[in-house]
Amino acid sequence: MDLGLSETQELLKNAARDFLENECPEALVREMEEDEKGYSPQLWQKMAEQGWQGLLIPEEHGGAGFDFLDLCVLLEEFGRALVPGPFMSTVLGGAVPLMTAGSDAQKAEFLPKIASGDLIFTLALTEPSARFDEQGVQCAATVSGNDVTFSGTKLFVSDANVADYLVVAGRSSAGITLGIVPTDQAGVVVTPLQTIARDKQAEVKLNNAKGQLLGADGQGWALLAPVIERYTIAECAYLVGLSQMDFEISVDYAKERVQFGRPIGSFQAIQHKCADMVTDVDGSRFIMYKAAWSLATDQPADETRLAVNMAKAWTSEATRRVVAHGQQIHGGIGFTKDYKIQLYFRRQKRAELAFGDADYHRELVAQQLGI
Amino acid sequence: MDWSDSTDQAAFRAEVRGFIQSRLPEPYRAVGDSDEASGWQVDRKSKDPARRETAIAWANALAEKGWVAPHWPKEYGGAGLSVLEQFIFNQEMATAEAPSVGGMGVSLIGPTLIVHGTDEQKQEHLPKILSGEVAWAQGYSEPGAGSDLASLQTRATRDGDDYVINGQKIWTSGAQFADWLFALVRTDPEAPKHRGISFVVMDITTPGITVRPLTDMGWQQPFNETFFEDVHVPVRNRVGEENRGWYVGMTLLDFERSGIAGATQYAREIETLVDYVHTEAGARFVRPDFATTRLALADRRVETEVLFNFAFRIVSLQNRGMVPNYEASANKLFGSELHQRLALTGTRTFGLYANIWDHATPHAPLGARFTRDYIRSVPHTIFSGSSEIQRNVIATRGLGLPRG
């Protein structure tokens, strides 16, 4: 029993923090909000040199062979630095489903190129119904041998504007079916959406888009469930880092901002907000890591599922409380585009909504409690 | 990070669990809600011989293992458990709803004497705490010294080999059942407030001490007002140096401070409630528009997970040789506020039936447990440092915000 980081995790965390402070400054975050691609290819390559895209990928496929808990340590730092770009899309939406469901040939084909930073993937799951469950998948899939074609509309697909491949969930006569679909074909039409976080999400229209089958026909949902669980906790890890930084910026501001002749941080009204912020951030961190640990160590499936739902239910709301307090502590200056705190506030909402907000996960917790 | 037991920890957990299963007296397992206060301190002096014997039998069983004081060093008759073993022990005790014994003697004054007491004080008091012969009460708060405890005014004046004590304490929990009292008293009214306080222990039957029970809003008497009128206490009953009592009383004692029992208890409460609403007896009490409350209950379940992790963080820090700082305040703050939310959710589940206080009537869902908890949880955000004080501590000591 222990709640501390391992030595390797400490090293990873410190290396990531140093690297991102230099390579991913606020200026880059802002620049990418208005960039067409939404990411810096130079930074993307440097991250690959750090071994990050391949962190989870086994060494035999060119990765570092770390586990999911380690990845969450890294993603906490990504949230802290608000790293823009298709990292989670590629790792959680590409590498993880390939590792879970891919054939040996598919692993050999794609994983080394993901690890080297040469390929960008994303998960095309949600549709205009905006559901995260099996019923939400209505896109048509037609299977023929190892090939599959998809027709339908996917919505809220992250980084589809730059992805080389989509991992698409569709519905064939056999059930939910997954496919790896290259984006450089006429049957894939990507229309970017303008979003609250100014990240890159898109509508993706598939019109007989051709790809290769990923996993067996009709087995897609069973294969996708562990992917979605990991992606959900990855979003939680990002939220933990994001809210930690929002909290630190706000506490620093409260120590410096003087009104009525004293720092506003000496007023209990502000102090108590700060105390609640750290409680919410810490609470989020540990419940996230508990779920990450459950996933990384293959705890019993029902316990893991509950841990994941509890983590996203809590983290979605707790981090929203944190960034709301952050805005209030900053007063008027925090509402300006020039000041940094708003960057965190807007991105919190994206991650809160991703893979289900608290309302969604709370309902799942209730079902698992048997009420 | 690892939420699972090591092989040794799992073996120790099995040992504790097995011990409780085989040795916890049957009546203790049936402890439900009653109109009488319960617990070791009350039971050992109960007029009911069965209750008295049960309390003594359980204390004796624990004593065989040194588990009356699992956190005390072995040389003083404790079990010398590591903080993680204490954590497991406390978790298993709470899971089995097994009462701990020894009260404040075991939890507070014993460890304080071990650190600050003279050999004579240790020899006089520690064995009697372990044997359950003597129960202790704490005299800290005063009518004018609550959150601002260091402003306490109960005066101890030197008279030869005695202190003569005059003043009043309040919220002295269990003093009506206690044999001895430990107290903070002012020995130097001229000194800065933290530096004029001494820590003394006294026989509660010393002439001049009057204990008057206070009735709480749940119509019980868990605490008292204690009056001191020319009470003579030998100077040798002072613990630590004169005027250093504040620091003696505030010593961060080196035992498991996670408060895991609370997290365990609330998780069990939720399990109990969920099981109950599925029984025939329980289902009839559930409000017809349960849908909203159902989601609140799911939130409480999530929050117990957060609280468990806060407890786990404390013991994990301690196990790594670190001293918890603001983390302990976060734990108390979150745990006490969760306790109140849980009581509220529990009462909301039963709609109008949440009126019922009588635990024995067939109209009482779960023996009126949540209605009673709705009242009993009220002081949780007040005692041992109110929520406001905890937030102050987190903000100033934890986050380094300037004091107001």
PDB file of C-alpha atoms in Angstrom, chain A residues 19-123:
ATOM      1  CA  PHE A  19      10.664  19.785 -21.231  1.00  0.00           C
ATOM      2  CA  LEU A  20       7.185  21.279 -21.491  1.00  0.00           C
ATOM      3  CA  GLU A  21       8.105  24.474 -19.660  1.00  0.00           C
ATOM      4  CA  ASN A  22      10.679  25.076 -22.381  1.00  0.00           C
ATOM      5  CA  GLU A  23       8.982  23.609 -25.410  1.00  0.00           C
ATOM      6  CA  CYS A  24       5.335  24.343 -24.751  1.00  0.00           C
ATOM      7  CA  PRO A  25       5.115  27.876 -23.357  1.00  0.00           C
ATOM      8  CA  GLU A  26       1.872  29.834 -23.083  1.00  0.00           C
ATOM      9  CA  ALA A  27       2.689  31.591 -26.366  1.00  0.00           C
ATOM     10  CA  LEU A  28       2.599  28.287 -28.244  1.00  0.00           C
ATOM     11  CA  VAL A  29      -0.674  27.298 -26.574  1.00  0.00           C
ATOM     12  CA  ARG A  30      -2.198  30.580 -27.743  1.00  0.00           C
ATOM     13  CA  GLU A  31      -0.704  30.316 -31.221  1.00  0.00           C
ATOM     14  CA  MET A  32      -2.189  26.860 -31.694  1.00  0.00           C
ATOM     15  CA  GLU A  33      -5.658  28.139 -30.846  1.00  0.00           C
ATOM     16  CA  GLU A  34      -5.583  29.997 -34.141  1.00  0.00           C
ATOM     17  CA  ASP A  35      -3.461  27.560 -36.102  1.00  0.00           C
ATOM     18  CA  GLU A  36      -5.148  25.545 -38.796  1.00  0.00           C
ATOM     19  CA  LYS A  37      -3.459  22.298 -37.767  1.00  0.00           C
ATOM     20  CA  GLY A  38      -3.696  22.987 -34.048  1.00  0.00           C
ATOM     21  CA  TYR A  39      -0.334  21.482 -33.247  1.00  0.00           C
ATOM     22  CA  SER A  40       3.347  22.094 -33.809  1.00  0.00           C
ATOM     23  CA  PRO A  41       4.993  19.380 -35.952  1.00  0.00           C
ATOM     24  CA  GLN A  42       8.370  20.365 -34.470  1.00  0.00           C
ATOM     25  CA  LEU A  43       7.121  19.821 -30.926  1.00  0.00           C
ATOM     26  CA  TRP A  44       5.426  16.622 -32.039  1.00  0.00           C
ATOM     27  CA  GLN A  45       8.748  15.251 -33.270  1.00  0.00           C
ATOM     28  CA  LYS A  46      10.565  16.324 -30.112  1.00  0.00           C
ATOM     29  CA  MET A  47       7.934  14.560 -28.026  1.00  0.00           C
ATOM     30  CA  ALA A  48       8.509  11.420 -30.071  1.00  0.00           C
ATOM     31  CA  GLU A  49      12.235  11.741 -29.354  1.00  0.00           C
ATOM     32  CA  GLN A  50      11.320  11.805 -25.664  1.00  0.00           C
ATOM     33  CA  GLY A  51       9.576   8.496 -26.307  1.00  0.00           C
ATOM     34  CA  TRP A  52       6.157   9.784 -25.313  1.00  0.00           C
ATOM     35  CA  GLN A  53       3.941   8.704 -28.215  1.00  0.00           C
ATOM     36  CA  GLY A  54       5.386   5.248 -27.707  1.00  0.00           C
ATOM     37  CA  LEU A  55       5.367   5.291 -23.912  1.00  0.00           C
ATOM     38  CA  LEU A  56       2.744   2.525 -23.701  1.00  0.00           C
ATOM     39  CA  ILE A  57       3.875   0.666 -26.805  1.00  0.00           C
ATOM     40  CA  PRO A  58       5.901  -2.511 -26.170  1.00  0.00           C
ATOM     41  CA  GLU A  59       9.605  -2.336 -26.907  1.00  0.00           C
ATOM     42  CA  GLU A  60       9.284  -4.924 -29.693  1.00  0.00           C
ATOM     43  CA  HIS A  61       7.194  -2.373 -31.571  1.00  0.00           C
ATOM     44  CA  GLY A  62       9.502   0.553 -30.978  1.00  0.00           C
ATOM     45  CA  GLY A  63       7.960   1.823 -27.755  1.00  0.00           C
ATOM     46  CA  ALA A  64       9.127   2.226 -24.177  1.00  0.00           C
ATOM     47  CA  GLY A  65       6.880  -0.429 -22.628  1.00  0.00           C
ATOM     48  CA  PHE A  66       5.654   1.675 -19.712  1.00  0.00           C
ATOM     49  CA  ASP A  67       2.274   1.035 -18.146  1.00  0.00           C
ATOM     50  CA  PHE A  68      -0.933   3.038 -18.112  1.00  0.00           C
ATOM     51  CA  LEU A  69      -0.264   4.516 -14.671  1.00  0.00           C
ATOM     52  CA  ASP A  70       3.001   5.963 -15.995  1.00  0.00           C
ATOM     53  CA  LEU A  71       1.124   7.469 -18.931  1.00  0.00           C
ATOM     54  CA  CYS A  72      -1.237   9.209 -16.510  1.00  0.00           C
ATOM     55  CA  VAL A  73       1.752  10.744 -14.714  1.00  0.00           C
ATOM     56  CA  LEU A  74       2.817  12.170 -18.069  1.00  0.00           C
ATOM     57  CA  LEU A  75      -0.688  13.337 -18.958  1.00  0.00           C
ATOM     58  CA  GLU A  76      -0.932  15.241 -15.688  1.00  0.00           C
ATOM     59  CA  GLU A  77       2.002  17.286 -16.981  1.00  0.00           C
ATOM     60  CA  PHE A  78       0.273  17.706 -20.344  1.00  0.00           C
ATOM     61  CA  GLY A  79      -2.724  19.170 -18.552  1.00  0.00           C
ATOM     62  CA  ARG A  80      -0.487  21.483 -16.585  1.00  0.00           C
ATOM     63  CA  ALA A  81       1.113  22.795 -19.775  1.00  0.00           C
ATOM     64  CA  LEU A  82      -2.122  22.647 -21.816  1.00  0.00           C
ATOM     65  CA  VAL A  83      -0.202  20.841 -24.558  1.00  0.00           C
ATOM     66  CA  PRO A  84      -2.095  21.348 -27.814  1.00  0.00           C
ATOM     67  CA  GLY A  85      -2.256  18.669 -30.474  1.00  0.00           C
ATOM     68  CA  PRO A  86      -3.198  15.092 -31.232  1.00  0.00           C
ATOM     69  CA  PHE A  87      -1.296  13.314 -28.462  1.00  0.00           C
ATOM     70  CA  MET A  88      -4.241  11.765 -26.650  1.00  0.00           C
ATOM     71  CA  SER A  89      -6.005  11.092 -29.940  1.00  0.00           C
ATOM     72  CA  THR A  90      -3.006   9.186 -31.220  1.00  0.00           C
ATOM     73  CA  VAL A  91      -2.072   7.342 -28.032  1.00  0.00           C
ATOM     74  CA  LEU A  92      -5.499   6.603 -26.544  1.00  0.00           C
ATOM     75  CA  GLY A  93      -7.439   6.578 -29.808  1.00  0.00           C
ATOM     76  CA  GLY A  94      -4.799   4.807 -31.906  1.00  0.00           C
ATOM     77  CA  ALA A  95      -2.069   2.975 -30.039  1.00  0.00           C
ATOM     78  CA  VAL A  96      -4.342   1.610 -27.306  1.00  0.00           C
ATOM     79  CA  PRO A  97      -6.993   0.117 -29.632  1.00  0.00           C
ATOM     80  CA  LEU A  98      -4.238  -1.305 -31.818  1.00  0.00           C
ATOM     81  CA  MET A  99      -2.555  -2.876 -28.806  1.00  0.00           C
ATOM     82  CA  THR A 100      -5.918  -4.191 -27.589  1.00  0.00           C
ATOM     83  CA  ALA A 101      -7.476  -5.392 -30.823  1.00  0.00           C
ATOM     84  CA  GLY A 102      -4.862  -5.331 -33.559  1.00  0.00           C
ATOM     85  CA  SER A 103      -3.479  -8.360 -35.357  1.00  0.00           C
ATOM     86  CA  ASP A 104       0.260  -8.982 -35.214  1.00  0.00           C
ATOM     87  CA  ALA A 105       0.562  -7.559 -38.704  1.00  0.00           C
ATOM     88  CA  GLN A 106      -1.384  -4.419 -37.776  1.00  0.00           C
ATOM     89  CA  LYS A 107       0.714  -3.904 -34.669  1.00  0.00           C
ATOM     90  CA  ALA A 108       3.891  -4.284 -36.679  1.00  0.00           C
ATOM     91  CA  GLU A 109       2.595  -1.926 -39.353  1.00  0.00           C
ATOM     92  CA  PHE A 110       1.324   0.917 -37.197  1.00  0.00           C
ATOM     93  CA  LEU A 111       2.785   0.896 -33.703  1.00  0.00           C
ATOM     94  CA  PRO A 112       6.425   1.666 -34.621  1.00  0.00           C
ATOM     95  CA  LYS A 113       5.256   4.617 -36.733  1.00  0.00           C
ATOM     96  CA  ILE A 114       3.115   5.932 -33.904  1.00  0.00           C
ATOM     97  CA  ALA A 115       6.071   5.657 -31.542  1.00  0.00           C
ATOM     98  CA  SER A 116       8.346   7.485 -33.976  1.00  0.00           C
ATOM     99  CA  GLY A 117       5.885  10.344 -34.400  1.00  0.00           C
ATOM    100  CA  ASP A 118       5.254   9.522 -38.069  1.00  0.00           C
ATOM    101  CA  LEU A 119       1.569   8.737 -37.762  1.00  0.00           C
ATOM    102  CA  ILE A 120      -1.364  10.546 -36.193  1.00  0.00           C
ATOM    103  CA  PHE A 121      -4.447   8.554 -35.257  1.00  0.00           C
ATOM    104  CA  THR A 122      -7.785   9.447 -33.771  1.00  0.00           C
ATOM    105  CA  LEU A 123     -10.859   7.666 -32.518  1.00  0.00           C
TER     106      LEU A 123
END
